[in-house]
Structures are given as C-alpha cells and as structure tokens.
Short mmCIF file of C-alpha atoms in Angstrom, two decimals:
data_model
loop_
_atom_site.label_atom_id
_atom_site.label_comp_id
_atom_site.label_asym_id
_atom_site.label_seq_id
_atom_site.Cartn_x
_atom_site.Cartn_y
_atom_site.Cartn_z
CA MET H 391 29.22 60.66 -18.06
CA THR H 392 29.28 61.28 -14.33
CA PRO H 393 29.08 64.30 -12.05
CA ASP H 394 32.35 66.07 -11.28
CA LEU H 395 34.23 64.52 -8.37
CA PRO H 396 33.53 66.53 -5.20
CA PRO H 397 36.16 67.65 -2.70
CA VAL H 398 37.06 65.55 0.32
CA PRO H 399 36.06 67.19 3.64
CA ASP H 400 39.01 68.63 5.56
CA ALA H 401 37.82 67.55 9.01
CA SER H 402 39.32 64.59 10.81
CA PRO H 403 38.73 62.85 14.15
CA PRO H 404 38.35 63.67 16.92
CA PHE H 405 35.35 65.52 15.56
CA VAL H 406 34.00 68.68 17.12
CA ARG H 407 30.66 67.99 18.80
CA PRO H 408 28.41 69.97 21.14
CA SER H 409 28.42 69.00 24.80
CA PRO H 410 25.79 67.98 25.60
CA LEU H 411 24.51 66.99 22.17
CA ASP H 412 21.56 68.99 20.87
CA LEU H 413 19.01 66.20 20.38
CA THR H 414 15.46 65.84 19.10
CA PHE H 415 15.70 62.08 18.46
CA GLU H 416 14.21 60.04 21.30
CA GLY H 417 15.09 56.60 19.95
CA PHE H 418 13.24 54.12 17.78
CA PRO H 419 10.08 52.81 19.49
CA ALA H 420 9.24 49.14 19.72
CA ALA H 421 6.58 49.74 17.04
CA CYS H 422 9.37 50.51 14.57
CA PHE H 423 10.98 47.09 14.84
CA GLU H 424 7.65 45.29 15.07
CA ALA H 425 6.37 46.87 11.84
CA LEU H 426 9.61 46.07 10.02
CA ALA H 427 9.40 42.48 11.28
CA ARG H 428 5.90 42.12 9.84
CA LEU H 429 7.14 43.57 6.57
CA ARG H 430 10.07 41.16 6.56
CA ALA H 431 7.62 38.27 6.94
CA GLU H 432 5.42 39.60 4.11
CA PRO H 433 7.66 41.72 1.85
CA HIS H 434 5.07 42.97 -0.59
CA ILE H 435 3.07 46.10 -1.29
CA GLY H 436 -0.10 44.83 0.34
CA ARG H 437 1.58 44.51 3.72
CA TYR H 438 3.35 47.84 3.15
CA ARG H 439 -0.01 49.57 2.65
CA GLU H 440 -1.34 48.02 5.85
CA GLU H 441 1.75 49.22 7.74
CA LYS H 442 2.16 52.61 6.09
CA ASP H 443 0.80 54.69 8.98
CA VAL H 444 2.98 52.99 11.58
CA LEU H 445 5.98 53.08 9.24
CA ASP H 446 5.53 56.83 8.82
CA ARG H 447 5.09 57.41 12.54
CA ALA H 448 7.50 54.89 14.10
CA VAL H 449 10.21 54.38 11.46
CA ILE H 450 10.47 57.32 9.08
CA ALA H 451 9.68 60.18 11.48
CA PRO H 452 12.20 59.19 14.18
CA PHE H 453 14.80 58.36 11.52
CA LYS H 454 14.42 61.91 10.17
CA ARG H 455 15.01 63.28 13.67
CA TYR H 456 18.12 61.09 13.91
CA ARG H 457 19.24 62.51 10.55
CA ASP H 458 18.61 66.07 11.74
CA ASP H 459 20.59 65.49 14.93
CA LEU H 460 23.55 64.10 12.98
CA ALA H 461 23.49 67.22 10.80
CA VAL H 462 23.35 69.57 13.81
CA ASN H 463 25.87 67.75 16.00
CA TRP H 464 28.34 66.38 13.43
CA VAL H 465 28.05 67.80 9.92
CA LEU H 466 27.64 71.49 10.78
CA PRO H 467 30.15 71.75 13.68
CA ASN H 468 32.81 70.11 11.49
CA GLY H 469 32.09 72.06 8.30
CA LEU H 470 31.42 68.91 6.29
CA GLY H 471 30.14 69.70 2.81
CA PHE H 472 27.46 67.00 2.83
CA GLU H 473 23.92 67.17 1.51
CA THR H 474 21.84 66.26 4.56
CA GLU H 475 18.24 66.68 3.38
CA ARG H 476 17.56 66.02 -0.29
CA ASN H 477 17.23 62.35 -1.22
CA VAL H 478 19.38 61.07 1.63
CA PHE H 479 16.91 58.25 2.45
CA SER H 480 16.21 55.04 0.59
CA ARG H 481 12.69 53.83 -0.13
CA ILE H 482 10.96 50.94 1.57
CA LEU H 483 9.04 49.94 -1.56
CA LYS H 484 11.26 48.26 -4.14
CA ASN H 485 11.82 49.70 -7.58
CA ASP H 486 11.06 46.32 -9.14
CA PHE H 487 9.14 47.24 -12.29
CA GLY H 488 5.70 46.88 -10.78
CA ARG H 489 6.13 43.50 -9.11
CA GLY H 490 5.11 44.97 -5.76
CA GLY H 491 8.05 43.97 -3.60
CA SER H 492 9.10 45.72 -0.42
CA HIS H 493 12.23 46.06 1.67
CA SER H 494 12.01 45.51 5.41
CA HIS H 495 14.61 48.12 6.32
CA LEU H 496 15.29 51.80 5.70
CA TRP H 497 18.71 53.36 5.23
CA MET H 498 20.23 56.80 4.71
CA SER H 499 23.53 58.34 3.74
CA PHE H 500 24.71 61.91 3.38
CA TYR H 501 26.61 62.66 0.19
CA ARG H 502 28.84 65.27 -1.45
CA PRO H 503 27.18 67.38 -4.16
CA PRO H 504 27.20 67.26 -7.13
CA ARG H 505 27.21 63.52 -6.50
CA LYS H 506 24.08 61.73 -5.30
CA ARG H 507 23.52 59.32 -2.43
CA LEU H 508 23.82 56.36 -4.79
CA THR H 509 26.87 57.58 -6.71
CA ASP H 510 29.14 58.72 -3.87
CA LEU H 511 30.94 56.90 -1.08
CA GLN H 512 28.21 55.96 1.38
CA LEU H 513 28.58 56.40 5.13
CA SER H 514 25.31 54.62 5.74
CA HIS H 515 22.89 54.19 8.63
CA ALA H 516 20.10 51.60 8.51
CA VAL H 517 17.29 50.36 10.71
CA HIS H 518 16.23 46.72 10.32
CA ALA H 519 13.62 44.56 11.98
CA ASP H 520 16.21 43.13 14.37
CA ALA H 521 19.14 45.55 14.24
CA PHE H 522 20.60 48.96 13.53
CA ARG H 523 23.57 49.19 11.18
CA TRP H 524 26.39 51.60 10.37
CA GLY H 525 28.68 51.14 7.41
CA LEU H 526 30.83 52.36 4.57
CA TYR H 527 29.95 51.25 1.04
CA VAL H 528 31.30 51.94 -2.43
CA GLY H 529 30.11 50.30 -5.64
CA ASP H 530 30.64 50.55 -9.35
CA TYR H 531 27.73 52.92 -9.90
CA ALA H 532 30.00 55.51 -8.28
CA LYS H 533 31.54 56.13 -11.69
CA GLY H 534 35.03 57.58 -11.65
CA LEU H 535 35.35 56.84 -7.94
CA PHE H 536 34.90 53.12 -7.42
CA GLY H 537 37.73 51.92 -9.70
CA PRO H 538 40.47 53.98 -8.02
CA ALA H 539 39.07 53.19 -4.55
CA ARG H 540 39.02 49.44 -5.20
CA ARG H 541 42.48 49.56 -6.75
CA ARG H 542 43.88 51.38 -3.72
CA LEU H 543 42.46 48.75 -1.39
CA VAL H 544 44.07 45.99 -3.43
CA GLU H 545 47.43 47.61 -4.19
CA GLU H 546 48.29 49.57 -1.03
CA THR H 547 47.96 46.55 1.20
CA ASP H 548 50.00 47.67 4.19
CA ARG H 549 47.74 50.65 4.75
CA SER H 550 44.46 49.15 3.58
CA LEU H 551 44.82 46.06 5.79
CA ALA H 552 45.57 48.22 8.83
CA LEU H 553 42.48 50.34 8.21
CA VAL H 554 40.18 47.40 7.48
CA ASN H 555 41.47 45.31 10.39
CA ALA H 556 40.96 48.18 12.82
CA LEU H 557 37.30 48.21 11.84
CA ILE H 558 36.96 44.42 11.96
CA GLU H 559 38.37 44.47 15.49
CA ARG H 560 35.68 47.04 16.34
CA GLY H 561 32.94 44.65 15.21
CA TYR H 562 32.66 45.44 11.50
CA ARG H 563 32.48 42.88 8.72
CA LEU H 564 34.16 43.27 5.35
CA ALA H 565 32.04 42.02 2.48
CA PHE H 566 32.05 42.32 -1.27
CA ALA H 567 29.85 41.10 -4.08
CA PRO H 568 30.28 40.25 -7.73
CA HIS H 569 27.13 42.27 -8.46
CA VAL H 570 25.81 45.20 -6.42
CA THR H 571 22.16 44.15 -6.67
CA LYS H 572 22.74 40.40 -6.05
CA PRO H 573 24.61 40.08 -2.75
CA GLU H 574 23.63 36.44 -2.20
CA GLY H 575 26.68 34.29 -1.64
CA HIS H 576 29.00 37.23 -1.13
CA PRO H 577 32.04 36.50 1.06
CA GLU H 578 32.18 38.11 4.49
CA PHE H 579 35.12 38.48 6.86
CA ASP H 580 34.79 39.16 10.58
CA GLU H 581 38.31 38.20 11.67
CA PRO H 582 41.43 40.33 11.06
CA LEU H 583 42.97 39.68 7.66
CA SER H 584 46.55 38.78 6.78
CA GLU H 585 46.03 39.62 3.10
CA ILE H 586 43.43 41.16 0.82
CA PRO H 587 40.86 38.48 -0.06
CA ASP H 588 40.92 36.87 -3.47
CA GLY H 589 38.20 38.26 -5.70
CA LEU H 590 38.06 41.74 -4.21
CA VAL H 591 39.91 43.05 -7.26
CA ARG H 592 36.86 42.04 -9.35
CA ALA H 593 34.20 43.15 -6.87
CA LYS H 594 31.29 45.32 -8.00
CA GLY H 595 30.48 46.47 -4.47
CA ILE H 596 32.56 46.64 -1.28
CA TRP H 597 31.33 47.45 2.20
CA LEU H 598 32.23 47.42 5.88
CA MET H 599 29.22 47.02 8.17
CA ARG H 600 28.65 46.91 11.91
CA ARG H 601 25.29 45.83 13.31
CA ILE H 602 23.97 46.24 16.82
CA SER H 603 20.91 44.32 17.94
CA ARG H 604 17.44 45.75 18.23
CA GLU H 605 17.77 45.46 22.00
CA GLN H 606 21.02 47.46 21.97
CA ALA H 607 19.50 50.13 19.73
CA GLU H 608 16.42 50.41 21.94
CA ALA H 609 18.57 50.64 25.07
CA LEU H 610 20.63 53.48 23.57
CA GLY H 611 17.52 55.53 22.80
CA PRO H 612 18.63 59.10 22.00
CA ASP H 613 22.26 58.11 22.67
CA LEU H 614 22.18 56.31 19.32
CA VAL H 615 23.14 59.70 17.80
CA GLY H 616 26.29 59.94 19.90
CA ALA H 617 27.12 56.33 19.07
CA ALA H 618 26.67 57.18 15.38
CA ILE H 619 29.20 60.01 15.63
CA ASP H 620 31.62 57.59 17.30
CA GLU H 621 31.17 55.24 14.33
CA GLN H 622 31.78 58.04 11.83
CA GLU H 623 35.07 58.72 13.63
CA ALA H 624 35.98 55.04 13.35
CA LEU H 625 35.07 54.87 9.65
CA TRP H 626 36.62 58.21 8.69
CA PRO H 627 40.24 57.05 8.11
CA LEU H 628 39.04 54.44 5.59
CA TYR H 629 36.61 56.94 4.07
CA ARG H 630 39.46 59.39 3.49
CA PHE H 631 41.71 56.61 2.17
CA LEU H 632 39.13 55.71 -0.48
CA ALA H 633 38.00 59.26 -1.24
CA GLU H 634 41.60 60.34 -1.89
CA ALA H 635 42.55 57.33 -4.01
CA PRO H 636 45.26 58.07 -6.62
CA GLY H 637 43.78 58.48 -10.07
CA LEU H 638 40.65 60.36 -9.06
CA ALA H 639 42.06 63.72 -10.14
CA SER H 640 43.06 62.42 -13.56
CA LEU H 641 39.68 60.79 -14.05
CA ALA H 642 37.99 64.07 -13.26
CA GLY H 643 39.91 65.67 -16.09
CA ASP H 644 39.48 63.09 -18.86
CA GLY H 645 36.62 61.30 -20.57
CA GLU H 646 34.97 60.35 -17.27
CA ARG H 647 34.54 63.96 -16.25
CA GLY H 648 30.96 64.90 -15.52
CA THR H 649 28.88 67.54 -17.17
CA GLY H 650 28.66 69.53 -13.96
CA ASN H 651 24.86 69.46 -14.08
CA GLY H 652 24.53 67.08 -11.15
CA GLN H 653 22.75 64.35 -13.12
CA ALA H 654 23.49 60.98 -11.56
CA ALA H 655 24.27 57.67 -13.16
CA PRO H 656 21.47 55.08 -13.39
CA SER H 657 20.05 54.42 -9.95
CA THR H 658 21.16 51.50 -7.80
CA ARG H 659 21.72 50.97 -4.11
CA ALA H 660 24.06 49.29 -1.70
CA PRO H 661 23.04 45.89 -0.40
CA GLY H 662 21.03 46.43 2.77
#
C-alpha cells in the first residue's frame, strides 16, 4: 500500500521570484568541500565522528539556509504545495545495518505530502566533495508513480525525447540503473538522443543530473540559490510530464491506492 497520489502543482515557468532575492545563504565555505573530501577518502563512522563539528557548521547549516531561501524565493511565491522542512534532507551516515559506512555528500528534495522525500518525484540538490548537483529522479520505491512515469518516457517518444534532449543540451546527463541501490555500471548519456535507450523500459531508477564543479559553486556563493531556481525552471517541463503520466489516476483508485495515513513505503534513496 502507498500514500495517495498528491496533486501536481499548477505553477509553470517562468516562475515568480522576488527581485532581488531574499537571501540568508552566503555560499558553501571551503571547509564544506574539504570535510567532504576527507570523508570521501575515509567513508566510515570514525572519520564522520572526527568531522561532525565541521560538517554541522560548514555543510549542514549552510545547506539549511539554501533550503530556506528556496522555500522563500521559489516555493512560496509560486504556491507550490511542497513540504520544505520535515525530512527533506538525506543522512550522511549510511543505513547499512551497523557496518559503519558513511556517504561523502548530502542531498535534499522537497516533496508533495502525503508522499515522502523517498517516495515522490525528486527535484534534488546535492553537495559533494568536488561538485554541486541538481537533478530529477524517480525510482520504483515511488509506488504507483514510477511505473506510469517510466512507461510515458518509453511510449511517448516524440515528447519525451524533446524534453530529455533539452536538458542534455543544458549539461544534464540521463542515467538509469537496474537497481536503485546499486548504480555501478549504469548507462549514462550526455549527448542528445535519437531514440529512447534500450533497457530503460526495465529500469528501477531513472535520473537526469547536472553537476557544476566545486570552483563554480564557490564562485556563485549566494547566487547558487538563483541558479537553483533557474534549474527548477529547466527541469519543470519533464517533472510535469512524469507527474501527469497517464494511468496515475486509475492507480490511485484501485488496489495501489494508499491508506491516506501518510506512511511511506520501505525507505530507499536515489543514487547520489
């Protein structure tokens, strides 16, 4: 059983935004990327504990200000029905049954209640040791949503190729994986496509991602928020295309309908 399928926001680009933007985010400091680099070199709980203070101060705190500024300058002015506070961030420590592993990046995504971050379409934002990333992800833990979205990508090729290629030309990569938690070996495409790739019809996770370098992210400083809104505008046509996939309404009314209590499917995450 899954939560009821939420409505699709009515807004569309160009989004309303304050001018100038109302910002509290000052950018990610060098200490952010340096701490994540050390964690990438030693991805275990011992290193995490040594870095926890700097991670809190230089990674998590500024990322929360970035989140707040997106809410104030994008979500609220456009009346988007997203959850922007509760459980929108991933965790750095891995949920690996006590083995003590750690990620070396942190990501966030707003979501539409009664869905959860991990069971809705994900317009994601992530900070890595050497990059910042924006993207759109959908995987098969988004019960009642992923199947119709994947099918629409595969079957409505004229429209889906136009949407995907527009993002690839902007610097995004299309990728998909046979298993959402094992992205190794997944195919990636960074050149415009003439047809939908073989295997996408069987994919367990599909994402479009654009990365900018650490140096670019540092140079943007507080302007990273404005750049993020630009990327949401670029991703929005594909987001709407997937969120409005034929079959979602019928799924919401049959055996896949949720209980309405907001309880999510078993937890997973998009590949980072």
